[in-house]
Coordinates of C-alpha atoms and ligand atoms in Angstrom, one line a residue:
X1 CA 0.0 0.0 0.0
X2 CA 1.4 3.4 -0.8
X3 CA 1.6 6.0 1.9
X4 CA -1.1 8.2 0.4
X5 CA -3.7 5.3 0.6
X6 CA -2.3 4.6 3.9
X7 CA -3.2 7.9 6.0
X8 CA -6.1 8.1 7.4
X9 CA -8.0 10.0 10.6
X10 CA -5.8 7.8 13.1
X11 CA -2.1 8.3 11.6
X12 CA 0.5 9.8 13.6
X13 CA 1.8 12.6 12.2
X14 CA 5.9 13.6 12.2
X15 CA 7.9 15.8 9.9
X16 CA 10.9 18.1 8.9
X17 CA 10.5 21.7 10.3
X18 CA 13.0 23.6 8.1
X19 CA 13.6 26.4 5.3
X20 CA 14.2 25.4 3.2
X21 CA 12.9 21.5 3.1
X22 CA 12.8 19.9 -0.2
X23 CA 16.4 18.7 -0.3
X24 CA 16.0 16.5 2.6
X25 CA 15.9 12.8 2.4
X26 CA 14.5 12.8 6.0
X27 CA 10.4 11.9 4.4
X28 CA 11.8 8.9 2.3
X29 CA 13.6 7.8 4.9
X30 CA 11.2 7.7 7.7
X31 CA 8.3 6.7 6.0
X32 CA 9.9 3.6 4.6
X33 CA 11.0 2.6 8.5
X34 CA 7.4 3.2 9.0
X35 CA 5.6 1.1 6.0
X36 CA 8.2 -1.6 7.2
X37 CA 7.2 -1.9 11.0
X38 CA 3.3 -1.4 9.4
X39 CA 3.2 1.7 11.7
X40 CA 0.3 4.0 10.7
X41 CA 2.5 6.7 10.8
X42 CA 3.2 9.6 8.2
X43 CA 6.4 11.9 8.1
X44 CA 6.0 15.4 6.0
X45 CA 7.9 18.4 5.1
X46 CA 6.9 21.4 6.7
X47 CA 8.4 24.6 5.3
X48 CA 8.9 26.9 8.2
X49 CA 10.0 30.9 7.2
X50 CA 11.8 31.9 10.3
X51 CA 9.9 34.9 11.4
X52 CA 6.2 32.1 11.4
X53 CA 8.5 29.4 14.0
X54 CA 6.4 30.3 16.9
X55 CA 3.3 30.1 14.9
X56 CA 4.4 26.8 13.9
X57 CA 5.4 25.2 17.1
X58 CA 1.7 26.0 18.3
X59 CA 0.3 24.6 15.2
X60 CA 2.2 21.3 15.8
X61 CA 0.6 20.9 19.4
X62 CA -3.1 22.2 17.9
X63 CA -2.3 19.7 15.5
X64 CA -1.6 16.7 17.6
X65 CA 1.4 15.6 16.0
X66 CA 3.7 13.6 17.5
X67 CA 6.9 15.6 17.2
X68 CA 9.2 16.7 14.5
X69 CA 12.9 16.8 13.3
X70 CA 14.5 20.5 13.1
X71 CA 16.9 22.0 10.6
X72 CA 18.5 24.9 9.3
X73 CA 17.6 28.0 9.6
X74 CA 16.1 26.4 13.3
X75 CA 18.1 24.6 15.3
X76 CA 19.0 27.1 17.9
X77 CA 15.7 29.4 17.8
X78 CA 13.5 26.7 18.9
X79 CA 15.5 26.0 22.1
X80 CA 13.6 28.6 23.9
X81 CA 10.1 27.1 23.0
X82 CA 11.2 23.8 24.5
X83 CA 9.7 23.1 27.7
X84 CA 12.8 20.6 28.2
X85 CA 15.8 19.9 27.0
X86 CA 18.1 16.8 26.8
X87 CA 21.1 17.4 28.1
X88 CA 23.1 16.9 24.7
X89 CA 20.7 19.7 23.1
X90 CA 21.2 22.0 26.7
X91 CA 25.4 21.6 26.0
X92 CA 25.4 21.2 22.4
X93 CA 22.9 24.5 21.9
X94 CA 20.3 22.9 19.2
X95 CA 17.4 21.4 19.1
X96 CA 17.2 18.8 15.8
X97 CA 14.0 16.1 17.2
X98 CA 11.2 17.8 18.7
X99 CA 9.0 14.9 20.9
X100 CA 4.9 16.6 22.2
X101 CA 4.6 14.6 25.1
X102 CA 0.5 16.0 26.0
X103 CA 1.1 19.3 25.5
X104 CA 4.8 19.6 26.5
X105 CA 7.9 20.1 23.7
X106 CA 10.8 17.9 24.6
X107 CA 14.1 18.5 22.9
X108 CA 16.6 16.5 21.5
X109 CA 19.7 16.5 19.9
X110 CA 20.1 13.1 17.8
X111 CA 23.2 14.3 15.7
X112 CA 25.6 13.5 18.5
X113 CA 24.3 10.2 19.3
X114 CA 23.8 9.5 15.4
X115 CA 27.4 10.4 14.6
X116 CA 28.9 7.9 17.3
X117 CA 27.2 5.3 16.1
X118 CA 27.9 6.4 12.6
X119 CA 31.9 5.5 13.7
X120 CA 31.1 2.7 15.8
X121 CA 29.2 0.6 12.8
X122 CA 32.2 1.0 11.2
X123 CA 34.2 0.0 13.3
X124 CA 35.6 2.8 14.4
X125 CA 35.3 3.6 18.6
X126 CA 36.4 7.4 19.7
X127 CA 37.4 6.5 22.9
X128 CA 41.1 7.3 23.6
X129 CA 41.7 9.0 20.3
X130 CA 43.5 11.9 19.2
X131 CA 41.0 13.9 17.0
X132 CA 41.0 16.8 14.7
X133 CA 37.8 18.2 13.8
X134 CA 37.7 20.7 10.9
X135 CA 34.7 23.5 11.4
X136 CA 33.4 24.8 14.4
X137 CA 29.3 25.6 13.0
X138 CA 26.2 23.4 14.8
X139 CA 27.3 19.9 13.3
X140 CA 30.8 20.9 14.6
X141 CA 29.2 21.5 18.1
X142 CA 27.3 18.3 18.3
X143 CA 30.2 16.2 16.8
X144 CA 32.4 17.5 19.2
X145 CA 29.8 16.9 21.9
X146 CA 29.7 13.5 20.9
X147 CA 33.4 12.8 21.1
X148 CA 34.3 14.3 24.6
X149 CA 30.9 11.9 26.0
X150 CA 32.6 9.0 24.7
X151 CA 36.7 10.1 26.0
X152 CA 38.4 10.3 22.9
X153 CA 41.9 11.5 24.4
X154 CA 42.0 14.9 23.0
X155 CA 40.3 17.3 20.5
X156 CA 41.4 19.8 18.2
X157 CA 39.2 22.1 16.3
X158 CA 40.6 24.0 13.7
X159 CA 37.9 26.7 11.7
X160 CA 38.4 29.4 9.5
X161 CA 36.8 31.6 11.7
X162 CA 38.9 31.1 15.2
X163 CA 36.9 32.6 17.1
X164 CA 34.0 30.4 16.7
X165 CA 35.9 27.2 17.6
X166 CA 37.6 29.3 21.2
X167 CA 33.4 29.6 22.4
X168 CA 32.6 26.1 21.2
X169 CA 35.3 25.0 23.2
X170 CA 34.2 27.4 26.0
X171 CA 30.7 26.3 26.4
X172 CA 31.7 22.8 26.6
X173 CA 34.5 22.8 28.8
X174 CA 32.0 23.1 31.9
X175 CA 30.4 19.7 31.1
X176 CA 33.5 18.3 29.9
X177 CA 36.3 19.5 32.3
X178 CA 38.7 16.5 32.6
X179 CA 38.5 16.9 28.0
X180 CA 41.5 18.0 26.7
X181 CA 39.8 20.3 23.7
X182 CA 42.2 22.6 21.9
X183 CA 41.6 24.9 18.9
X184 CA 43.5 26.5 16.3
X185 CA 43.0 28.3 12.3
X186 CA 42.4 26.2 9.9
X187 CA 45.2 26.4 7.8
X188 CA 48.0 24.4 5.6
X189 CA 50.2 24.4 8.3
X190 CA 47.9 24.0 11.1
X191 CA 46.6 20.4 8.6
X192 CA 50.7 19.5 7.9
X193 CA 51.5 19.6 11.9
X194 CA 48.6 16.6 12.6
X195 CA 50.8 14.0 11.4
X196 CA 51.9 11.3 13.0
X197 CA 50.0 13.2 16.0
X198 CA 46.4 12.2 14.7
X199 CA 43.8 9.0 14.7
X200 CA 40.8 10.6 13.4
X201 CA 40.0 13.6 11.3
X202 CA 36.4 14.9 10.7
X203 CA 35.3 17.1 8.3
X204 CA 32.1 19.3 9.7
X205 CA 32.4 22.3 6.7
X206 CA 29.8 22.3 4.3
X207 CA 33.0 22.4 1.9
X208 CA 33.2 19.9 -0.7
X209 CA 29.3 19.4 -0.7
X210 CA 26.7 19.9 -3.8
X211 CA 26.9 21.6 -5.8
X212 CA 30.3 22.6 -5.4
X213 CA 32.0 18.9 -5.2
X214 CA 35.1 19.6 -6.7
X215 CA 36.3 21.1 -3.4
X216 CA 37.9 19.4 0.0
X217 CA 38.6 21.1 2.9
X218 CA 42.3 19.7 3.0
X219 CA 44.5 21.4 0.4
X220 CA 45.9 18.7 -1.9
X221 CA 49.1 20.5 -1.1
X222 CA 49.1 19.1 2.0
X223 CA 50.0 15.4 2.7
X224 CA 47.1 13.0 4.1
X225 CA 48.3 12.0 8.2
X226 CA 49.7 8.7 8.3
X227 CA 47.5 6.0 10.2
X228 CA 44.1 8.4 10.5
X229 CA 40.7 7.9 9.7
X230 CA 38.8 10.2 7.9
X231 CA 35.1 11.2 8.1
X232 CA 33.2 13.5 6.2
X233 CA 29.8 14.8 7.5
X234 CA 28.4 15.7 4.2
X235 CA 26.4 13.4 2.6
X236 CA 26.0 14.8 -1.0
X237 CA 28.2 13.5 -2.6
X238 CA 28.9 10.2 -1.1
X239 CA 32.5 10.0 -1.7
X240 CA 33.7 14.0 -1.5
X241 CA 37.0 14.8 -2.5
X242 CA 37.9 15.2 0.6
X243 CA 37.2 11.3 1.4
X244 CA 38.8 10.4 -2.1
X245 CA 42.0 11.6 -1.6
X246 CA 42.2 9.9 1.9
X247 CA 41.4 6.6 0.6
X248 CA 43.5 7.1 -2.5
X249 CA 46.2 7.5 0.4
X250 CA 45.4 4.3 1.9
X251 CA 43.6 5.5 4.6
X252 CA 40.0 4.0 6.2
X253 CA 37.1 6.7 5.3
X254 CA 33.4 6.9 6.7
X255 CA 31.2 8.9 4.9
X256 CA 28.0 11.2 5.7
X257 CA 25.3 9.1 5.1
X258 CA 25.3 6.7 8.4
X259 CA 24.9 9.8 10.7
X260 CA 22.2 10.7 8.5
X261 CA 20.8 7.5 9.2
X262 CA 21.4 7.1 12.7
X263 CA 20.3 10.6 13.8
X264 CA 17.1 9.9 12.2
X265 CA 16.9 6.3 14.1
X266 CA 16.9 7.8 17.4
X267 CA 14.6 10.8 16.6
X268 CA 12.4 7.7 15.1
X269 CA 12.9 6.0 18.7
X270 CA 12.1 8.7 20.3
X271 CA 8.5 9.2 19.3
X272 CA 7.7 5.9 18.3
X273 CA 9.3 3.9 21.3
X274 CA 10.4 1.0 18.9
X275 CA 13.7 -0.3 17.9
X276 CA 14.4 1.6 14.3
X277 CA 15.1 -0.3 10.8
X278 CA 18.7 0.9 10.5
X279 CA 19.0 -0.9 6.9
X280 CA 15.6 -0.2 5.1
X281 CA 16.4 4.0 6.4
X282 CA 19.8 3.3 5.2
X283 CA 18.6 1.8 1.3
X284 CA 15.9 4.5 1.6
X285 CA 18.2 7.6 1.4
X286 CA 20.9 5.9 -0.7
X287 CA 17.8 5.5 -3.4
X288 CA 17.1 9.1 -2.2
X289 CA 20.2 10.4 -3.3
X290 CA 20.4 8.4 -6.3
X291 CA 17.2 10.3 -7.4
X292 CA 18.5 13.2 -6.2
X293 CA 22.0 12.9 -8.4
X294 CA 19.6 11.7 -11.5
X295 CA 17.5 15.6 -11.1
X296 CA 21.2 17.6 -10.6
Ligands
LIG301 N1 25.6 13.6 7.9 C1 24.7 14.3 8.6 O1 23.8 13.7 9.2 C2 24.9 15.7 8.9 C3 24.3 16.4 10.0 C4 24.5 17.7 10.1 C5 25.3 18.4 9.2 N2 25.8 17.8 8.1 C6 26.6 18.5 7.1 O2 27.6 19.2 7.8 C7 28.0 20.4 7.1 C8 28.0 21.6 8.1 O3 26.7 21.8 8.6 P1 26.5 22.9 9.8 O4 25.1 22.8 10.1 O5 27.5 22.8 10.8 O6 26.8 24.3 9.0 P2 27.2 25.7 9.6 O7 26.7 25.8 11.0 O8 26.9 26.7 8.6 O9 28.9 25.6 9.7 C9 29.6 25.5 8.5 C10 31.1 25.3 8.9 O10 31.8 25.2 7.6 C11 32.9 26.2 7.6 N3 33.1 26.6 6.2 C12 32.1 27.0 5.3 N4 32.7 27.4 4.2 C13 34.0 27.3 4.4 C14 35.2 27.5 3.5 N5 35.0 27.9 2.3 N6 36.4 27.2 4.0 C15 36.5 26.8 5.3 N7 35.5 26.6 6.1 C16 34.3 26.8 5.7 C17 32.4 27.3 8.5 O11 33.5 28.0 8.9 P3 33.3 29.5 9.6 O12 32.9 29.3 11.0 O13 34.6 30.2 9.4 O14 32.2 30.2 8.7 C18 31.8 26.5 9.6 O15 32.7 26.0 10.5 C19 26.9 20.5 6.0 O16 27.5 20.0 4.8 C20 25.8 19.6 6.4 O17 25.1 19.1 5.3 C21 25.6 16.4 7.9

């Protein structure tokens, strides 16, 4: 049965609170994990303009849905509406999964749980390592999040903009104390110095992502750290240039897609208090993007 037929006056509602909203691969992806459990659930887009968010947020109670996923341009704005927070989203500083429990919002943040397990299905456990994480924006924030809560050994953020990286570093050295978290500009030099001295590199800059591919936030003037892992965040493409030239230097990559997939498992836990289909979200958004490469 397709999902049209399916709805009816008893489906659940979810969906994707964002502006813009017709990129994302989060409706294919939670409405095949839904028509595979036989939930009678239905997850929608809902473009949000920024100045109509508290509008919206009352709509979504009024409207009985169940909760929603957040993204750009609202992450951080609908922190204040939230009458809790987890304490990822309290330290991280965004909200991505919304959860109306009666009439109360809870907030989440599944991009930090999502990108640990994104590492650890590949075999690849943070704990102990040395780390550098290129970008300090919100995925930065919730990436680094996620690494001090599972005791990699130390992290170094190194963004354009320094500044940014010195108050993500600030605001979570009080939940983090005993983290050694370091920052520094993102530059050839500061990218030649990390090897031999690095076991993981992530890349959080939207740099390298569609449409403009042909670009990688490590300069190919600069030689690929011997022994690391790299991880790229973006998702489109699947293999950046960035990852590319890593694995062209031998080295083990992990790309953007299973954080995709696992921040929307536990934002699909979360409302629907059942264990998520990891592999049918998973061929979801690969056909997703497959469409979505077919249309560009
Ligand atoms: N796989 C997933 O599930 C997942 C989840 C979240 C995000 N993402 C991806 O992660 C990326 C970042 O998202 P975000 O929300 O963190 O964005 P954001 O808040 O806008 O941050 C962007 C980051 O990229 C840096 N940057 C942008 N252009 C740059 C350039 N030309 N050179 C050097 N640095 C540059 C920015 O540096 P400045 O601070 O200097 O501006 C900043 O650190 C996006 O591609 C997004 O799609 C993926």
């Amino acid at each position: 049965m397709s999902i049209k037929q399916a709805i009816n006056g008893k489906t659940s509602l979810v969906g994707l609170m964002g502006w813009p909203v017709e990129h994302s691969l989060s409706p294919c992806m939670h409405n095949a994990a839904f028509a595979e459990l036989g939930l009678d659930w239905a997850y929608v887009p809902l473009p949000v303009r920024p100045d109509d968010l508290p509008q919206a947020l009352k709509g979504l109670a009024a409207l009985n849905f169940v909760g929603v996923n957040v993204t750009i341009p609202h992450k951080q704005a609908v922190m204040r509406y939230m009458d809790d927070l987890s304490k990822a989203a309290k330290t991280i500083g965004a909200v991505n999964t919304i959860h109306l429990q009666g009439n109360k919002f809870m907030g989440y943040n599944t991009d930090a749980p999502g990108f640990l397990n994104a590492l650890v299905e590949k075999d690849c456990h943070p704990k102990g390592m040395r780390v550098a994480v290129l970008g300090a924006g919100g995925a930065a924030r919730a990436v680094v999040f996620a690494l001090a809560w599972a005791e990699a050994d130390a992290v170094v953020i190194l963004n354009r903009t320094t500044e940014r990286a010195a108050f993500l570093i600030e605001d979570l050295n009080d939940t983090f104390p005993q983290s050694k978290l370091d920052f520094a500009h993102l530059t050839n030099n500061s990218l030649a110095a990390l090897d031999g001295k690095i076991d993981l590199v992530v890349n959080t800059t939207s740099v390298g992502m569609h449409p403009e591919k042909e670009k990688s936030p490590w300069p190919t003037d600069v030689a690929i750290p011997r022994n690391a892992v790299f991880c790229d965040l973006v998702y489109n493409p699947l293999e950046t240039v960035f990852l590319a030239r890593a694995r062209e230097a031998g080295a083990k990559v992990i790309d953007g897609l299973g954080m995709l997939v696992h921040q929307g498992a536990a934002a699909f836990e979360h409302w629907t208090g059942q264990a998520a289909p990891i592999e049918v979200m998973r061929r979801a958004c690969l056909a997703g993007l497959v469409n979505k490469l077919a249309s560009e």
